[in-house]
Structure formats: structure tokens, C-alpha cells
PDB file of C-alpha atoms in Angstrom:
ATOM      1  CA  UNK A   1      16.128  50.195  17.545  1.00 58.00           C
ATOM      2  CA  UNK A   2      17.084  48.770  20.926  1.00 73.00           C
ATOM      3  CA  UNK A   3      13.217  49.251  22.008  1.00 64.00           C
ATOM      4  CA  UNK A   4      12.380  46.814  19.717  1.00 68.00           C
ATOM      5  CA  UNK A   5      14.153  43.852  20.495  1.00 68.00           C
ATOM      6  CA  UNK A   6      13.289  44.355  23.994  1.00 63.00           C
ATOM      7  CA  UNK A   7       9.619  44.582  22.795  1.00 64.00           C
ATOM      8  CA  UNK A   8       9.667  41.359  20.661  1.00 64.00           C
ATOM      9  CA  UNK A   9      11.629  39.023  23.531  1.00 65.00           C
ATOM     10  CA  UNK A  10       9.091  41.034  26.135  1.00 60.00           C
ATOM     11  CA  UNK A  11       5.938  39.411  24.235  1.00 63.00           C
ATOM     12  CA  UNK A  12       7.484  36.241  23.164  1.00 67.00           C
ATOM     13  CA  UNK A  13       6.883  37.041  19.144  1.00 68.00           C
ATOM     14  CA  UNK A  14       9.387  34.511  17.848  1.00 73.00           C
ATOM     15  CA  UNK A  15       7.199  31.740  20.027  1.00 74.00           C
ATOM     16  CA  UNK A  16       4.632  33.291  18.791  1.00 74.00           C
ATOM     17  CA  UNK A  17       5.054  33.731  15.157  1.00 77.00           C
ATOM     18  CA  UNK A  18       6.292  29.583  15.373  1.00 80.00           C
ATOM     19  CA  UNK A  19       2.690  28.746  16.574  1.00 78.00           C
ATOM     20  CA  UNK A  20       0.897  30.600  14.237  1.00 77.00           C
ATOM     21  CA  UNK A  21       2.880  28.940  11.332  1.00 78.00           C
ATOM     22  CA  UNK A  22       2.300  25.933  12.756  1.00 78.00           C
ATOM     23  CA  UNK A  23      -1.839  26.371  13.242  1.00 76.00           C
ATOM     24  CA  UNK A  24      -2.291  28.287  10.107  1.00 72.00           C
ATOM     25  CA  UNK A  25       0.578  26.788   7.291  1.00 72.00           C
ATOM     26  CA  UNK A  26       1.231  23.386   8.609  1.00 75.00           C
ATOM     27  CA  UNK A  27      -2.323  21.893   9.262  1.00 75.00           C
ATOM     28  CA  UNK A  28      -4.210  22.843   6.617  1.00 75.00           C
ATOM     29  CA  UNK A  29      -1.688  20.693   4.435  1.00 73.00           C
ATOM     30  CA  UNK A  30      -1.677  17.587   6.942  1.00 74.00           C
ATOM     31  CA  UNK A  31      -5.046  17.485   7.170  1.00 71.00           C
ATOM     32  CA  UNK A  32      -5.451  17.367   3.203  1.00 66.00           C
ATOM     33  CA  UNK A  33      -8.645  15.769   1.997  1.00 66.00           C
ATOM     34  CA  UNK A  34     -10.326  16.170   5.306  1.00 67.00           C
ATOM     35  CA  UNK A  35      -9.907  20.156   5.128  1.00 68.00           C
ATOM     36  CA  UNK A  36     -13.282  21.991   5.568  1.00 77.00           C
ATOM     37  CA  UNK A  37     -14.798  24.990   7.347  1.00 79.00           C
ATOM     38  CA  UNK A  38     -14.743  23.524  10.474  1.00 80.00           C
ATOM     39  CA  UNK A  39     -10.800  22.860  10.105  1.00 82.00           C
ATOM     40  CA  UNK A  40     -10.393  26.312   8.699  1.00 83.00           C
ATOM     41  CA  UNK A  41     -12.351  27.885  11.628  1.00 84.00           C
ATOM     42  CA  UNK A  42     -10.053  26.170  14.644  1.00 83.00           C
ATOM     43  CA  UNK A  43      -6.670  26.772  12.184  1.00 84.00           C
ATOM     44  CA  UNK A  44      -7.531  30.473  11.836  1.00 86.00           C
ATOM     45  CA  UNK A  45      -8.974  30.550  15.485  1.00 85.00           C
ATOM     46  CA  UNK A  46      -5.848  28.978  16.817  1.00 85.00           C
ATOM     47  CA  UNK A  47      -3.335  31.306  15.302  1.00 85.00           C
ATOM     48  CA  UNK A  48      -4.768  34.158  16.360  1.00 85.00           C
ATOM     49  CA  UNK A  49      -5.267  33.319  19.783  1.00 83.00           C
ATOM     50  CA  UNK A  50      -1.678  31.871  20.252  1.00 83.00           C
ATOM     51  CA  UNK A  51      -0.357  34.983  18.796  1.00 82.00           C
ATOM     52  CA  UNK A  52      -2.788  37.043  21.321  1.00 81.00           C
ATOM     53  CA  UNK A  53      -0.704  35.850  24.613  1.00 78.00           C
ATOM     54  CA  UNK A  54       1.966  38.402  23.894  1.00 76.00           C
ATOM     55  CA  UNK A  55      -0.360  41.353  24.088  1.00 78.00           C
ATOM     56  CA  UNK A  56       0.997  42.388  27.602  1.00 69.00           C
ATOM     57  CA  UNK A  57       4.346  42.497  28.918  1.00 60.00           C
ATOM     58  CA  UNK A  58       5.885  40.519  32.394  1.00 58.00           C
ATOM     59  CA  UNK A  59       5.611  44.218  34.039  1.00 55.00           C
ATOM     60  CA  UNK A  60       2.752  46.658  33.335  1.00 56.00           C
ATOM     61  CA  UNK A  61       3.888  49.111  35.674  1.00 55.00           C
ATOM     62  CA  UNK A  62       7.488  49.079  33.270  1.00 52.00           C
ATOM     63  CA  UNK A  63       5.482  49.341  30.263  1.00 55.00           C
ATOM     64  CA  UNK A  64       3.322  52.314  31.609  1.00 57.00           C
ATOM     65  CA  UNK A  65       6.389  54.227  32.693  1.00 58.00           C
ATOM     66  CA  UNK A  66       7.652  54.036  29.222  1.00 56.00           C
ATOM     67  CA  UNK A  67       8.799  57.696  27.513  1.00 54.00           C
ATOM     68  CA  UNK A  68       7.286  56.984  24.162  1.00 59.00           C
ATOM     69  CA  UNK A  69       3.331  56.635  23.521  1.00 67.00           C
ATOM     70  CA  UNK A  70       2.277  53.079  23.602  1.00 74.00           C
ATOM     71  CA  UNK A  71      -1.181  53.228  21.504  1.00 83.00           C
ATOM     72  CA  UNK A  72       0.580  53.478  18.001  1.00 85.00           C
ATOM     73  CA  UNK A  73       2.481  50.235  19.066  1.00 82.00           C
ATOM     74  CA  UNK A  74      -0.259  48.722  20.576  1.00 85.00           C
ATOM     75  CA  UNK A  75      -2.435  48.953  17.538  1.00 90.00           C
ATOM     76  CA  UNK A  76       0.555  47.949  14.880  1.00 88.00           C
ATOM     77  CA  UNK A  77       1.114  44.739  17.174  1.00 83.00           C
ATOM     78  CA  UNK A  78      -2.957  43.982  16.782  1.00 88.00           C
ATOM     79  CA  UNK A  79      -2.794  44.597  13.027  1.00 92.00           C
ATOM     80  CA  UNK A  80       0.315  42.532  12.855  1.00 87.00           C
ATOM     81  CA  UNK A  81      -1.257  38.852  14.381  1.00 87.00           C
ATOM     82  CA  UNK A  82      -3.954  39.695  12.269  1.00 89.00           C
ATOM     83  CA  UNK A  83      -1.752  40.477   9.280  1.00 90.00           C
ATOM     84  CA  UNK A  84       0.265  37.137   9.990  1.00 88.00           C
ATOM     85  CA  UNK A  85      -2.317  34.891  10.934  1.00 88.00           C
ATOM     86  CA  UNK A  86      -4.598  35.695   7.666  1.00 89.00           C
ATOM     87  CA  UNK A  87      -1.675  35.849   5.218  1.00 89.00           C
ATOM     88  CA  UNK A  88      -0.322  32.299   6.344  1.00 87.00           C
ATOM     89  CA  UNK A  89      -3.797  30.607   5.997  1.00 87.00           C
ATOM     90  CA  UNK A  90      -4.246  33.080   2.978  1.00 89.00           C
ATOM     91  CA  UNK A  91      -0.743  31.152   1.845  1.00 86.00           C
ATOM     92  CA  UNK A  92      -1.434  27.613   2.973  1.00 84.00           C
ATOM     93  CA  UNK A  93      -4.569  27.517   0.651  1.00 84.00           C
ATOM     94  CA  UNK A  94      -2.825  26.763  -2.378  1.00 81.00           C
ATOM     95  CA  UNK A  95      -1.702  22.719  -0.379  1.00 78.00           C
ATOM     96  CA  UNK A  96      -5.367  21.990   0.347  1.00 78.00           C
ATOM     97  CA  UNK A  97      -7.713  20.001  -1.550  1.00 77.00           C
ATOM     98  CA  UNK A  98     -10.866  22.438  -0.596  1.00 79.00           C
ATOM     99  CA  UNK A  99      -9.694  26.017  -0.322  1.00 84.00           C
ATOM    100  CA  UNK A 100     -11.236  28.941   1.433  1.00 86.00           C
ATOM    101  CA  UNK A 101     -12.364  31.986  -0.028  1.00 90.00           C
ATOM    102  CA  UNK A 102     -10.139  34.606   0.702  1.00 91.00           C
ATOM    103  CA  UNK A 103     -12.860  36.902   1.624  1.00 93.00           C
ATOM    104  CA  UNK A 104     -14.140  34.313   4.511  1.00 93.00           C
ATOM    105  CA  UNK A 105     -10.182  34.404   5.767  1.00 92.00           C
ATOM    106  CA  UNK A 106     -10.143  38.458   5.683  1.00 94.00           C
ATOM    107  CA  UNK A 107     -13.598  38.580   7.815  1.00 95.00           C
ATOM    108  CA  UNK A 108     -12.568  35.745  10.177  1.00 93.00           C
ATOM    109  CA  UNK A 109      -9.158  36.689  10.843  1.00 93.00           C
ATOM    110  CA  UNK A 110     -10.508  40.836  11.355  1.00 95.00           C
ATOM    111  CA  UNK A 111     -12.931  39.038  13.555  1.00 95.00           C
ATOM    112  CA  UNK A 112     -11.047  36.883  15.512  1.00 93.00           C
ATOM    113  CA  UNK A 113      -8.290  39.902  15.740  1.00 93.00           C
ATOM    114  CA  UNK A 114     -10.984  41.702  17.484  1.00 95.00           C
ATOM    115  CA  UNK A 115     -11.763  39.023  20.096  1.00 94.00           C
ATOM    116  CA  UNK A 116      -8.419  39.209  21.041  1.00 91.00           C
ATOM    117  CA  UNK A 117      -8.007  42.607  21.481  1.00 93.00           C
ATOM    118  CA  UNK A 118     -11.182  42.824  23.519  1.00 95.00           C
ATOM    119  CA  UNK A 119      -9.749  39.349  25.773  1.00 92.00           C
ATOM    120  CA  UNK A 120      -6.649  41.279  26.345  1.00 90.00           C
ATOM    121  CA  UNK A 121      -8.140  44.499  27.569  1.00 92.00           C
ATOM    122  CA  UNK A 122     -10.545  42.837  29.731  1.00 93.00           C
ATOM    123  CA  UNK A 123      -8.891  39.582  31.178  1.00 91.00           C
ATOM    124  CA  UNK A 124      -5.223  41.115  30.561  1.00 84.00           C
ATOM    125  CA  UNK A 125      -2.406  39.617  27.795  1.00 80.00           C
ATOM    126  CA  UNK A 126      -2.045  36.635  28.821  1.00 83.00           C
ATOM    127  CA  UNK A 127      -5.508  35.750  28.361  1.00 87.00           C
ATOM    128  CA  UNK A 128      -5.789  37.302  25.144  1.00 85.00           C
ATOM    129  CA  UNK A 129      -6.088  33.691  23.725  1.00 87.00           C
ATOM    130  CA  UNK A 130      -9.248  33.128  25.524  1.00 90.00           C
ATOM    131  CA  UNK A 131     -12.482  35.395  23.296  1.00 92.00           C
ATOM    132  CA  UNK A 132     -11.203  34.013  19.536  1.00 89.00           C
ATOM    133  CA  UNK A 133     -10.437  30.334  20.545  1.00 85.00           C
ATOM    134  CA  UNK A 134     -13.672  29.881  22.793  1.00 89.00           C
ATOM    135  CA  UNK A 135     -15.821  31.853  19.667  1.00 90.00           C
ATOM    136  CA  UNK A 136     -14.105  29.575  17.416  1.00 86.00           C
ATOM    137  CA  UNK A 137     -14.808  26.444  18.933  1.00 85.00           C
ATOM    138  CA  UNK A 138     -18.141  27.549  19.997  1.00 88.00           C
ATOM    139  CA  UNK A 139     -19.262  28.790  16.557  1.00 87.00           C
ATOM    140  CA  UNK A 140     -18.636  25.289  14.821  1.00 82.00           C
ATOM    141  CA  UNK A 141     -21.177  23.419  17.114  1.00 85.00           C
ATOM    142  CA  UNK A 142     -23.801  25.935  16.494  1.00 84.00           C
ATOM    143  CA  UNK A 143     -26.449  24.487  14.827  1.00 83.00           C
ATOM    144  CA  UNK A 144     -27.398  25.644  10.587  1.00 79.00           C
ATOM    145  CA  UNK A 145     -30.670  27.456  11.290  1.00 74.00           C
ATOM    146  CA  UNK A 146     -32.302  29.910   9.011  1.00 60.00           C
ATOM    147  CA  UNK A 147     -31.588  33.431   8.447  1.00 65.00           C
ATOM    148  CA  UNK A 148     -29.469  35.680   9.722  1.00 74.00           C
ATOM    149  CA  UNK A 149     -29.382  34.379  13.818  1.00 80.00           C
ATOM    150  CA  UNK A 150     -26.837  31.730  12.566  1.00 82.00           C
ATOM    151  CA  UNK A 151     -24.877  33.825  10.562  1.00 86.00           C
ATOM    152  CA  UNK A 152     -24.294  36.153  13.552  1.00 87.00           C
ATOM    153  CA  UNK A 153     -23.770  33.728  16.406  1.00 89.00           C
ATOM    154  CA  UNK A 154     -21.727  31.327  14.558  1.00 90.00           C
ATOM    155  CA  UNK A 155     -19.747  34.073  11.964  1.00 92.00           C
ATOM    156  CA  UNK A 156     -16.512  32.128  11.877  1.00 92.00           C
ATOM    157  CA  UNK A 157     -18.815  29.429   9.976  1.00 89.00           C
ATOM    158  CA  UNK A 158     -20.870  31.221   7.870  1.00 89.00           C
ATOM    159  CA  UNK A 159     -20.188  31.797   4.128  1.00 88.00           C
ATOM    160  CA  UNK A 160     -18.040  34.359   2.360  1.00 90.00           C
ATOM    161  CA  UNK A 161     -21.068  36.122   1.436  1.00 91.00           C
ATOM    162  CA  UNK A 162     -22.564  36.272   4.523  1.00 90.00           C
ATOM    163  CA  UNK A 163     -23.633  40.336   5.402  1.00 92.00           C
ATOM    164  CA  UNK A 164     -24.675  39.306   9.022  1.00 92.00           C
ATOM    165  CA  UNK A 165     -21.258  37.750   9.325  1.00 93.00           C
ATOM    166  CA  UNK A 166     -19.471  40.848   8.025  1.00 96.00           C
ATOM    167  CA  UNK A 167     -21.162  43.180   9.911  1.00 96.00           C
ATOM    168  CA  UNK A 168     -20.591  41.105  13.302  1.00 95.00           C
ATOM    169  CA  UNK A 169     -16.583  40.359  12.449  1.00 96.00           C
ATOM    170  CA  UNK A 170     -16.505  44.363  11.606  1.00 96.00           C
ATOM    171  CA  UNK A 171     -17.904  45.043  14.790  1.00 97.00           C
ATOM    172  CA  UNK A 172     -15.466  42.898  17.142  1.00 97.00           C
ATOM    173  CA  UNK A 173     -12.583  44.206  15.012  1.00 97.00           C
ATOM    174  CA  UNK A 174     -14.057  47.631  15.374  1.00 97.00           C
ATOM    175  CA  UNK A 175     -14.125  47.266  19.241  1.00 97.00           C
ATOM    176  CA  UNK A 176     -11.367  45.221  20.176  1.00 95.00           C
ATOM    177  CA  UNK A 177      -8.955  47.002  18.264  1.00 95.00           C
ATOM    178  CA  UNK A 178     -10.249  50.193  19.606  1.00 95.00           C
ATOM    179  CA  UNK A 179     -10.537  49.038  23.181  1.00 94.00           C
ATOM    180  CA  UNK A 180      -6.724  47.753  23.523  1.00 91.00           C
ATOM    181  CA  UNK A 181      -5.510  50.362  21.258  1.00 91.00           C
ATOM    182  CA  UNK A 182      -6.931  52.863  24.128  1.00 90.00           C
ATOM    183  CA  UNK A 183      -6.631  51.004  27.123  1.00 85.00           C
ATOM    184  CA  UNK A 184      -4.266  48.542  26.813  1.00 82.00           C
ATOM    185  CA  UNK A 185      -4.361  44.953  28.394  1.00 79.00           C
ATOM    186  CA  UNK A 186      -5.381  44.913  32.161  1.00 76.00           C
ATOM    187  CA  UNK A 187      -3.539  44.456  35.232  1.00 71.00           C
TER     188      UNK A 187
END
């Protein structure tokens, strides 16, 4: 059990698992009336990211010599932020005046999980933030066009429904979670 205490001071979860409460459960209910997609979006955006730093240790070289096979853990620490970050906003839905479908905060939060993954195995942890905050922000300025283009550029915005919007959330998940399961977060 001693491995795992080192593991969650190593990547800062407590600091962590503070900031997602604090995008996901504590600004949804401050922003009350004014809650929307767009709020939803950054929330959900911003707890995954902050949640993403942690995806590397202080030492790489440490955590490579380790005796036990770091993929499993790698993967259950993805699937955790995810986990975390959609269950709060799942949770803080019941204090707003204009909830979100829990559908839209299962495809965004797979999505953004993704994004992170993929940040972390190609920038390294501590820009694991970088992919799902950027797509975030990005995807809420995008302009409402028709068909599908919209639905796959801007995903985080589109509508519960949306299949483009699945299908490209499924996709990130599918590859970031496979890439830093595998590989890891770079040097």
C-alpha cells in the first residue's frame, strides 16, 4: 500500500481532486441563472485539464525503473479524472437552473479525457492541461454552421444527440487513452 501514497503525493491528486471540485461542483451553482453550454463546456474542460497535470511524476527515469508494470496504473489514473470530473458535474446538475444532459457530460468528459491523455504523451504531464482546455475554449467560439462540420470541430458544444460529436469524443478517448496507456507521458 506504501506505493500508493507515494503515487498520489508524486502527482499532486489531493491538489488535484480540490480543483476539479472547485471547476466542476462549485461553479455551476455560483453561476446559477447564467448556466449554459458554454459554462458547462469551460467547467467540464477545466476539471479535466487541472486534473491532467499529475499525469507524470517529478522523475521519469524513477518511474521507469519501477518493479511493477506501469500501464494498468496509467490507464486507472486516466479513467479516474475522467470518472471524477464527469461524476461531479454529473452531481452539481441538480443546483443549476438549466441542467445538462447527462449523455452530453459522458461524451464531453470521455472526450476531453482523451485530449489529455494525448497532451500528456506528446508534450509530457505537466502539460497534460493544455489539448482539453485549448479544445474547450476553442470549441465555444466556433461558429453554429450546418451539418455535421460544426458538430465535429466544436463537439464540446454540440447537442446530446449529436452522432458527429460522439464519434469524434470516442475517437480522442479511443486514442489518448491508448496512447498514454502505452507510452506514457514524455520526457
Amino acid at each position: 500500500m506504501r506505493w500508493t501514497a507515494l503515487y498520489v503525493r508524486s502527482r499532486h491528486l489531493a491538489v488535484a481532486l480540490v480543483a476539479v471540485l472547485l471547476c466542476a461542483a462549485v461553479l455551476p451553482p455560483l453561476l446559477g441563472d447564467s448556466w449554459s453550454n458554454f459554462f458547462a463546456t469551460i467547467s467540464l474542460g477545466a476539471a479535466v485539464a487541472v486534473a491532467g497535470v499529475g499525469l507524470s511524476g517529478q522523475d521519469l527515469d524513477l518511474d521507469r525503473t519501477a518493479s511493477f508494470r506501469w500501464p494498468p496504473r496509467r490507464l486507472v489514473h486516466l479513467l479516474l479524472i475522467g470518472a471524477v470530473a464527469g461524476g461531479v458535474m454529473l452531481a452539481a446538475q441538480g443546483f443549476v437552473e438549466h441542467p445538462m444532459e447527462s449523455g452530453w457530460i459522458l461524451r464531453n468528459a470521455a472526450g476531453l479525457l482523451g485530449l489529455t491523455g494525448l497532451a500528456a504523451t506528446l508534450f509530457g504531464g505537466q502539460f497534460g492541461w493544455t489539448l482539453p482546455l485549448v479544445w474547450a475554449m476553442t470549441a465555444v467560439f466556433v461558429p453554429r454552421t450546418a451539418g455535421q462540420a460544426h458538430d465535429i470541430v466544436a463537439w464540446p458544444m454540440a447537442a446530446a444527440d449529436s452522432t458527429a460529436a460522439w464519434w469524434t469524443a470516442g475517437l480522442l478517448f479511443a486514442a489518448g487513452t491508448a496512447a498514454y496507456t502505452v507510452a506514457g507521458a514524455r520526457r
